[in-house]
Coordinates of C-alpha atoms in Angstrom, one line a residue:
X30 CA 19.1 -14.0 -4.4
X31 CA 20.1 -10.5 -3.1
X32 CA 18.3 -8.2 -0.8
X33 CA 20.1 -5.1 -2.1
X34 CA 18.3 -2.6 -4.3
X35 CA 19.3 -2.6 -7.9
X36 CA 20.2 0.5 -9.9
X37 CA 16.8 0.3 -11.7
X38 CA 15.0 0.1 -8.4
X39 CA 16.8 3.1 -7.1
X40 CA 15.9 5.1 -10.2
X41 CA 12.3 4.1 -9.8
X42 CA 12.4 5.1 -6.1
X43 CA 13.8 8.5 -7.0
X44 CA 11.1 9.1 -9.6
X45 CA 8.2 8.1 -7.3
X46 CA 9.7 9.9 -4.2
X47 CA 10.3 13.1 -6.2
X48 CA 6.7 13.2 -7.5
X49 CA 5.3 12.5 -4.0
X50 CA 7.5 15.2 -2.4
X51 CA 5.9 17.7 -4.9
X52 CA 2.3 16.4 -5.0
X53 CA 1.7 14.4 -1.8
X54 CA 3.1 16.4 1.2
X55 CA 1.7 15.5 4.7
X56 CA -0.2 18.8 4.6
X57 CA -1.8 17.9 1.3
X58 CA -2.9 14.5 2.6
X59 CA -4.3 16.0 5.8
X60 CA -6.3 18.5 3.9
X61 CA -7.6 15.8 1.4
X62 CA -8.9 13.3 4.0
X63 CA -11.4 15.9 5.3
X64 CA -13.2 15.8 1.9
X65 CA -12.3 13.2 -0.7
X66 CA -9.5 10.9 0.4
X67 CA -8.3 9.4 -2.9
X68 CA -6.1 11.6 -5.1
X69 CA -7.0 10.4 -8.6
X70 CA -5.0 13.2 -10.3
X71 CA -1.9 12.0 -8.5
X72 CA -2.8 8.4 -9.5
X73 CA -3.1 9.4 -13.2
X74 CA 0.4 10.9 -13.0
X75 CA 1.9 7.8 -11.3
X76 CA 0.2 5.5 -13.8
X77 CA 0.7 7.5 -16.9
X78 CA 4.1 9.2 -16.5
X79 CA 6.0 6.8 -14.3
X80 CA 4.1 3.7 -15.3
X81 CA 3.6 2.1 -11.9
X82 CA 0.2 0.8 -12.7
X83 CA 1.6 -1.7 -15.2
X84 CA 4.7 -2.9 -13.4
X85 CA 3.4 -6.5 -13.0
X86 CA 1.7 -6.6 -16.4
X87 CA 3.6 -8.4 -19.2
X88 CA 5.0 -6.2 -22.0
X89 CA 2.7 -7.8 -24.5
X90 CA -0.2 -6.2 -22.7
X91 CA 1.4 -2.8 -22.5
X92 CA 3.0 -3.2 -19.1
X93 CA 6.6 -3.2 -17.8
X94 CA 6.9 -6.9 -17.1
X95 CA 8.7 -6.1 -13.9
X96 CA 9.1 -8.2 -10.8
X97 CA 7.7 -8.0 -7.3
X98 CA 10.9 -6.3 -6.2
X99 CA 10.2 -3.2 -8.3
X100 CA 6.6 -3.2 -7.0
X101 CA 7.9 -3.4 -3.5
X102 CA 10.0 -0.2 -4.0
X103 CA 7.0 1.7 -5.1
X104 CA 5.0 0.5 -2.1
X105 CA 7.8 1.6 0.2
X106 CA 7.6 5.1 -1.1
X107 CA 3.8 5.2 -1.1
X108 CA 3.9 4.0 2.5
X109 CA 6.4 6.8 3.4
X110 CA 3.8 9.3 2.1
X111 CA 0.7 7.5 3.2
X112 CA -0.3 8.3 -0.4
X113 CA -4.1 8.0 -1.0
X114 CA -3.9 6.1 -4.3
X115 CA -5.2 2.7 -5.3
X116 CA -1.9 1.1 -6.2
X117 CA -2.0 -1.8 -3.8
X118 CA -5.7 -2.6 -4.5
X119 CA -5.6 -2.2 -8.3
X120 CA -2.0 -2.7 -9.5
X121 CA -1.1 -5.4 -7.0
X122 CA -4.1 -7.4 -5.8
X123 CA -6.5 -7.0 -8.8
X124 CA -3.7 -7.3 -11.3
X125 CA -2.2 -10.4 -9.7
X126 CA -5.6 -12.0 -9.8
X127 CA -5.9 -11.2 -13.5
X128 CA -2.5 -12.2 -14.7
X129 CA -3.2 -16.0 -15.1
X130 CA -6.3 -15.2 -17.2
X131 CA -4.4 -13.0 -19.7
X132 CA -7.6 -11.0 -20.1
X133 CA -7.6 -7.8 -22.2
X134 CA -8.4 -5.8 -19.1
X135 CA -4.7 -6.1 -18.1
X136 CA -3.9 -3.6 -20.9
X137 CA -6.4 -1.1 -19.6
X138 CA -5.1 -1.4 -16.1
X139 CA -1.5 -1.1 -17.2
X140 CA -2.1 2.2 -19.0
X141 CA -4.1 3.6 -16.1
X142 CA -7.2 3.9 -18.3
X143 CA -9.1 1.8 -15.7
X144 CA -8.8 0.9 -12.1
X145 CA -9.9 -2.4 -10.6
X146 CA -10.5 -3.7 -7.1
X147 CA -10.6 -7.3 -5.9
X148 CA -13.9 -7.7 -4.2
X149 CA -12.5 -9.4 -1.1
X150 CA -12.5 -8.1 2.4
X151 CA -9.3 -6.4 3.3
X152 CA -9.4 -8.5 6.5
X153 CA -9.3 -11.7 4.6
X154 CA -6.1 -13.7 4.6
X155 CA -4.3 -16.4 2.6
X156 CA -5.6 -18.8 5.4
X157 CA -9.2 -17.6 5.4
X158 CA -9.7 -16.1 1.9
X159 CA -13.5 -16.1 2.1
X160 CA -13.7 -14.0 5.2
X161 CA -16.4 -11.2 4.9
X162 CA -17.8 -12.5 1.6
X163 CA -21.1 -14.1 0.8
X164 CA -21.4 -14.1 -3.0
X165 CA -22.9 -16.5 -5.5
X166 CA -23.2 -16.7 -9.3
X167 CA -26.2 -17.9 -11.2
X168 CA -26.7 -17.6 -14.9
X169 CA -23.9 -15.0 -15.4
X170 CA -25.4 -12.8 -12.6
X171 CA -23.6 -12.1 -9.3
X172 CA -25.6 -11.8 -6.0
X173 CA -24.5 -11.2 -2.4
X174 CA -22.2 -8.8 -0.6
X175 CA -18.6 -8.3 0.5
X176 CA -17.6 -6.2 3.5
X177 CA -14.5 -4.2 4.0
X178 CA -13.4 -4.0 0.4
X179 CA -10.5 -1.5 -0.1
X180 CA -10.3 0.5 -3.3
X181 CA -13.9 -0.3 -4.3
X182 CA -15.2 3.3 -4.4
X183 CA -12.7 4.4 -7.1
X184 CA -12.7 1.1 -9.1
X185 CA -14.1 1.1 -12.6
X186 CA -14.2 -2.7 -12.5
X187 CA -14.8 -5.1 -9.6
X188 CA -13.1 -8.5 -9.8
X189 CA -15.2 -11.0 -7.9
X190 CA -13.8 -14.4 -7.0
X191 CA -16.4 -17.1 -6.6
X192 CA -15.6 -20.8 -6.0
X193 CA -12.3 -20.7 -7.9
X194 CA -13.4 -18.5 -10.7
X195 CA -12.9 -14.8 -11.3
X196 CA -15.7 -12.5 -12.7
X197 CA -15.5 -8.9 -13.9
X198 CA -18.5 -6.8 -12.7
X199 CA -19.1 -3.2 -13.5
X200 CA -22.5 -2.7 -11.8
X201 CA -22.6 -2.9 -8.0
X202 CA -23.6 -0.8 -5.0
X203 CA -20.6 0.5 -3.1
X204 CA -21.2 2.0 0.3
X205 CA -18.2 3.5 2.0
X206 CA -18.1 2.7 5.7
X207 CA -16.1 4.2 8.6
X208 CA -12.5 3.2 8.5
X209 CA -9.6 3.7 10.9
X210 CA -7.3 4.5 8.0
X211 CA -8.5 7.8 6.6
X212 CA -6.2 7.5 3.5
X213 CA -7.5 4.1 2.4
X214 CA -11.3 3.8 2.8
X215 CA -13.1 0.5 2.8
X216 CA -16.6 -0.2 1.6
X217 CA -19.4 -2.7 1.6
X218 CA -20.0 -3.9 -1.9
X219 CA -23.5 -5.4 -2.7
X220 CA -24.4 -7.2 -5.9
X221 CA -28.1 -7.5 -6.8
X222 CA -27.9 -10.0 -9.7
X223 CA -25.3 -7.8 -11.4
X224 CA -24.2 -8.9 -14.9
X225 CA -20.8 -10.7 -14.6
X226 CA -18.2 -11.8 -17.2
X227 CA -16.1 -14.8 -16.3
X228 CA -12.5 -14.0 -17.0
X229 CA -10.8 -17.2 -15.8
X230 CA -9.7 -19.3 -12.8
X231 CA -8.5 -17.6 -9.6
X232 CA -6.3 -18.9 -6.9
X233 CA -7.5 -16.4 -4.3
X234 CA -5.3 -17.7 -1.4
X235 CA -2.3 -17.3 -3.7
X236 CA -3.3 -13.8 -4.6
X237 CA -3.8 -12.8 -1.0
X238 CA -0.4 -14.3 -0.1
X239 CA 1.3 -12.3 -2.8
X240 CA -0.4 -9.2 -1.6
X241 CA 0.5 -9.8 2.0
X242 CA 4.1 -10.2 1.1
X243 CA 4.2 -6.9 -0.7
X244 CA 2.2 -5.2 2.0
X245 CA 5.2 -5.7 4.2
X246 CA 7.1 -3.2 2.0
X247 CA 4.4 -0.6 2.5
X248 CA 4.6 -1.2 6.3
X249 CA 8.4 -0.8 6.0
X250 CA 7.8 2.6 4.3
X251 CA 5.5 3.7 7.2
X252 CA 8.1 2.7 9.8
X253 CA 11.0 4.4 7.9
X254 CA 9.1 7.7 7.8
X255 CA 8.2 7.5 11.5
X256 CA 11.9 6.8 12.4
X257 CA 13.3 9.5 10.1
X258 CA 10.8 12.2 11.2
X259 CA 11.3 11.4 14.9
X260 CA 15.1 11.5 14.6
X261 CA 14.9 14.9 13.0
X262 CA 12.5 16.2 15.6
X263 CA 14.5 15.1 18.7
X264 CA 17.6 16.8 17.2
X265 CA 15.7 20.1 17.0
X266 CA 13.4 20.0 20.1
X267 CA 15.2 21.4 23.1
X268 CA 14.5 20.9 26.8
X269 CA 16.7 22.0 29.7
X270 CA 18.8 23.9 27.2
X271 CA 19.8 20.7 25.2
X272 CA 18.3 18.6 22.4
X273 CA 16.0 16.0 23.8
X274 CA 17.8 13.5 21.5
X275 CA 20.8 13.8 23.6
X276 CA 19.1 12.2 26.6
X277 CA 20.2 8.6 26.9
X278 CA 16.7 7.1 27.4
X279 CA 15.7 8.5 24.0
X280 CA 18.9 7.4 22.3
X281 CA 18.2 3.8 23.5
X282 CA 14.6 3.9 22.3
X283 CA 15.6 5.1 18.8
X284 CA 18.5 2.7 18.6
X285 CA 16.2 -0.2 19.3
X286 CA 13.7 1.2 16.7
X287 CA 16.4 1.5 14.1
X288 CA 17.3 -2.2 14.6
X289 CA 13.7 -3.1 14.2
X290 CA 13.4 -1.2 11.0
X291 CA 16.6 -2.7 9.6
X292 CA 15.2 -6.2 10.3
X293 CA 11.9 -5.1 8.7
X294 CA 13.7 -4.1 5.5
X295 CA 15.4 -7.5 5.3
X296 CA 12.1 -9.3 5.8
X297 CA 10.3 -7.1 3.2
X298 CA 13.0 -7.5 0.6
X299 CA 13.0 -11.2 1.1
X300 CA 9.3 -11.5 0.7
X301 CA 9.4 -9.5 -2.5
X302 CA 12.3 -11.6 -4.0
X303 CA 10.9 -15.0 -2.7
X304 CA 7.1 -15.0 -2.5
X305 CA 6.9 -18.4 -0.9
X306 CA 4.5 -19.0 2.0
X307 CA 7.4 -19.0 4.6
X308 CA 8.9 -15.7 3.4
X309 CA 5.5 -14.0 3.4
X310 CA 4.6 -15.3 6.9
X311 CA 8.0 -14.2 8.3
X312 CA 7.6 -10.7 6.8
X313 CA 4.0 -10.1 8.0
X314 CA 4.8 -11.7 11.4
X315 CA 7.4 -9.0 11.9
X316 CA 6.7 -5.9 9.8
X317 CA 3.1 -5.4 10.8
X318 CA 4.1 -5.0 14.5
X319 CA 7.2 -2.9 13.6
X320 CA 5.1 -0.3 11.7
X321 CA 2.7 0.0 14.6
X322 CA 5.6 0.3 17.1
X323 CA 7.4 2.9 15.0
X324 CA 4.2 5.0 14.7
X325 CA 3.5 4.8 18.4
X326 CA 7.1 5.8 19.3
X327 CA 6.8 8.7 16.8
X328 CA 3.6 9.9 18.6
X329 CA 5.1 9.7 22.0
X330 CA 8.5 11.2 21.2
X331 CA 6.9 14.2 19.4
X332 CA 5.3 15.0 22.8
X333 CA 2.1 17.1 22.8
X334 CA 2.3 18.1 19.1
X335 CA 2.2 14.4 18.2
X336 CA -1.2 14.1 19.7
X337 CA -2.7 16.9 17.5
X338 CA -4.8 16.5 14.3
X339 CA -2.5 19.1 12.6
X340 CA 0.6 16.8 12.8
X341 CA 0.5 14.0 10.2
X342 CA 1.9 11.3 12.5
X343 CA -1.6 10.1 13.4
X344 CA -2.1 9.2 9.7
X345 CA 0.8 6.8 9.9
X346 CA -0.4 5.3 13.2
X347 CA -3.8 4.7 11.6
X348 CA -2.3 3.2 8.4
X349 CA -0.1 1.0 10.5
X350 CA -2.9 -0.2 12.7
X351 CA -5.2 -0.8 9.7
X352 CA -2.6 -2.8 7.8
X353 CA -1.8 -4.9 11.0
X354 CA -5.1 -6.6 10.5
X355 CA -5.1 -6.6 6.7
X356 CA -4.5 -9.7 4.7
X357 CA -3.9 -11.6 7.9
X358 CA -2.9 -10.5 11.4
X359 CA 0.6 -11.1 12.8
X360 CA -1.0 -13.9 14.8
X361 CA -2.4 -15.6 11.7
X362 CA 1.0 -15.5 10.0
X363 CA 2.9 -16.7 13.0
X364 CA 0.5 -19.7 13.4
X365 CA 0.9 -20.5 9.7
X366 CA 4.7 -20.1 9.9
X367 CA 4.9 -22.5 12.9
X368 CA 2.9 -25.1 10.8
X369 CA 5.1 -24.5 7.7
X370 CA 8.4 -25.1 9.5
X371 CA 7.2 -27.9 11.7
X372 CA 7.1 -26.1 15.1
X373 CA 4.9 -28.2 17.3
X374 CA 1.9 -26.4 18.9
X375 CA 0.5 -26.8 22.4
X376 CA -0.8 -30.2 23.2

């Protein structure tokens, strides 16, 4: 196993980064969140022209049949741009839940003709997969509600896991609720005896574990943008007739942050290449905190401008804080890791 990026992955990165640089600038994201957060035109281009929507989908269903490592590269770039598109929710979580069923919906998702969302709270984890959900099925009808569902408002199909089975539902009430992350809204989804189609069995804990491992790559992208942008700023910002980046205290802070980001890259790459419980727990234990720390450092080292609405750094801090509690908190993953590797707990 190698943690280095392959030539194919670098080509994919260049394609996604080039599109985002043209269509998803910080100014464009800031403007969009004040009206309609999701950029569905950008999503159609990503899905249709670059083919990111079908990366995990086998070729027989019209997808690329790629591995999690390619998906991780896309998530890095989307994290760097805090891109308001449903890639994580539709092309990772929902698609991963569908893969074992080999349902025809996979083809529609791969082509970008439809978008799906897994009707699970974004605060659920591989260790508590049912958190925030109270749903039941009776006679092919789904009733109940799920809170904090990411990607639900732009989903054509909701995939509802109930007691080990997965159901496809197209009729539900979706109410967007206030969210810290303005670029990834969450919603309360309510089912009032909605007609449901069973698509197969679902290992929900396994799906959430897979998603948590790849979320570490998005967190890496957030941290990388914060580090790169702050480095550029401290080279240009002058005080006392010299760049503030020349002050030793700032040099030390950024050197420490660079080391944190390098470690985060290794953890994210490992979790993409080896989606085992240990690798995922290690990645989330580290990367969630690094993304928040990098964003906080960016806000502080940008000085007064970093505190304003007009500067995009607050979008990265909010994305980092929101993903810190998504698919398991760092504490959840550390506790699981201790158990997995046999570290004794307090008596």
